[in-house]
Amino acid sequence: MEVYVLVPVRKTVGAKVVGTLMLVLAVVSLLAACLTRGITLPVALVCGIVWFVLMGNSKEFEYSYFDGEVRFAKVLNKNRRKSLGSYPMDDVIQIAPAGDRSVSQYEREGVKVIDYTSHDKDTAYYDMVLKKEGETLLIKFEPDDKYLEAVEFKYRQKVIRRSTQA
């Protein structure tokens, strides 16, 4: 059985500010183009296009686990899917909550860090450490309980779960 998690990525504050500014500039330029003759119509079109690109796009990360393989993909605008990587569990050293002592030794120079999180400050994420072709990777991601249970079924020794406190 394949298990997957879909995590929407939050837009950064900078993208939101620039997008809002572009929308305001587009509206002002369009109004100015209606009232006067000049170069304001192309400015309105450019600002409108920039706004559409910044605010109209959505990005999600998809994590899937199937038959001893962990896969990552990026989904753009809910219709375009791009594979980001596929890793056999034999290459995985540890999956643990971010900041756990078992993975903290890998958070150093020379380790390639890949971030597949939502960038939501209130959401806790996990680190997955793996060795692939002599390179050590640290992948940050946000698996749910069902995903972790599926991985633990066969690879219990490689997964450290976040402790639940009452």
PDB file of C-alpha atoms in Angstrom, residues 8 23 28 39 44 68 71 88 94 106 110 121 143:
ATOM      1  CA  PRO A   8       1.102  23.154   0.754  1.00  0.00           C
ATOM      2  CA  LEU A  23      -1.699  44.733  -7.895  1.00  0.00           C
ATOM      3  CA  VAL A  28      -3.374  52.739 -10.646  1.00  0.00           C
ATOM      4  CA  ILE A  39       2.967  54.573 -21.276  1.00  0.00           C
ATOM      5  CA  ALA A  44      -0.376  48.108 -15.953  1.00  0.00           C
ATOM      6  CA  GLY A  68      10.795   0.380   0.790  1.00  0.00           C
ATOM      7  CA  ARG A  71       9.762   9.593  -2.989  1.00  0.00           C
ATOM      8  CA  PRO A  88      15.515   3.372  -1.167  1.00  0.00           C
ATOM      9  CA  GLN A  94      17.627   7.826  10.340  1.00  0.00           C
ATOM     10  CA  TYR A 106      24.584  15.465  10.578  1.00  0.00           C
ATOM     11  CA  GLY A 110      29.523  19.213   4.048  1.00  0.00           C
ATOM     12  CA  LYS A 121       6.546  28.206  11.817  1.00  0.00           C
ATOM     13  CA  PRO A 143       5.294  13.334   7.388  1.00  0.00           C
TER      14      PRO A 143
END
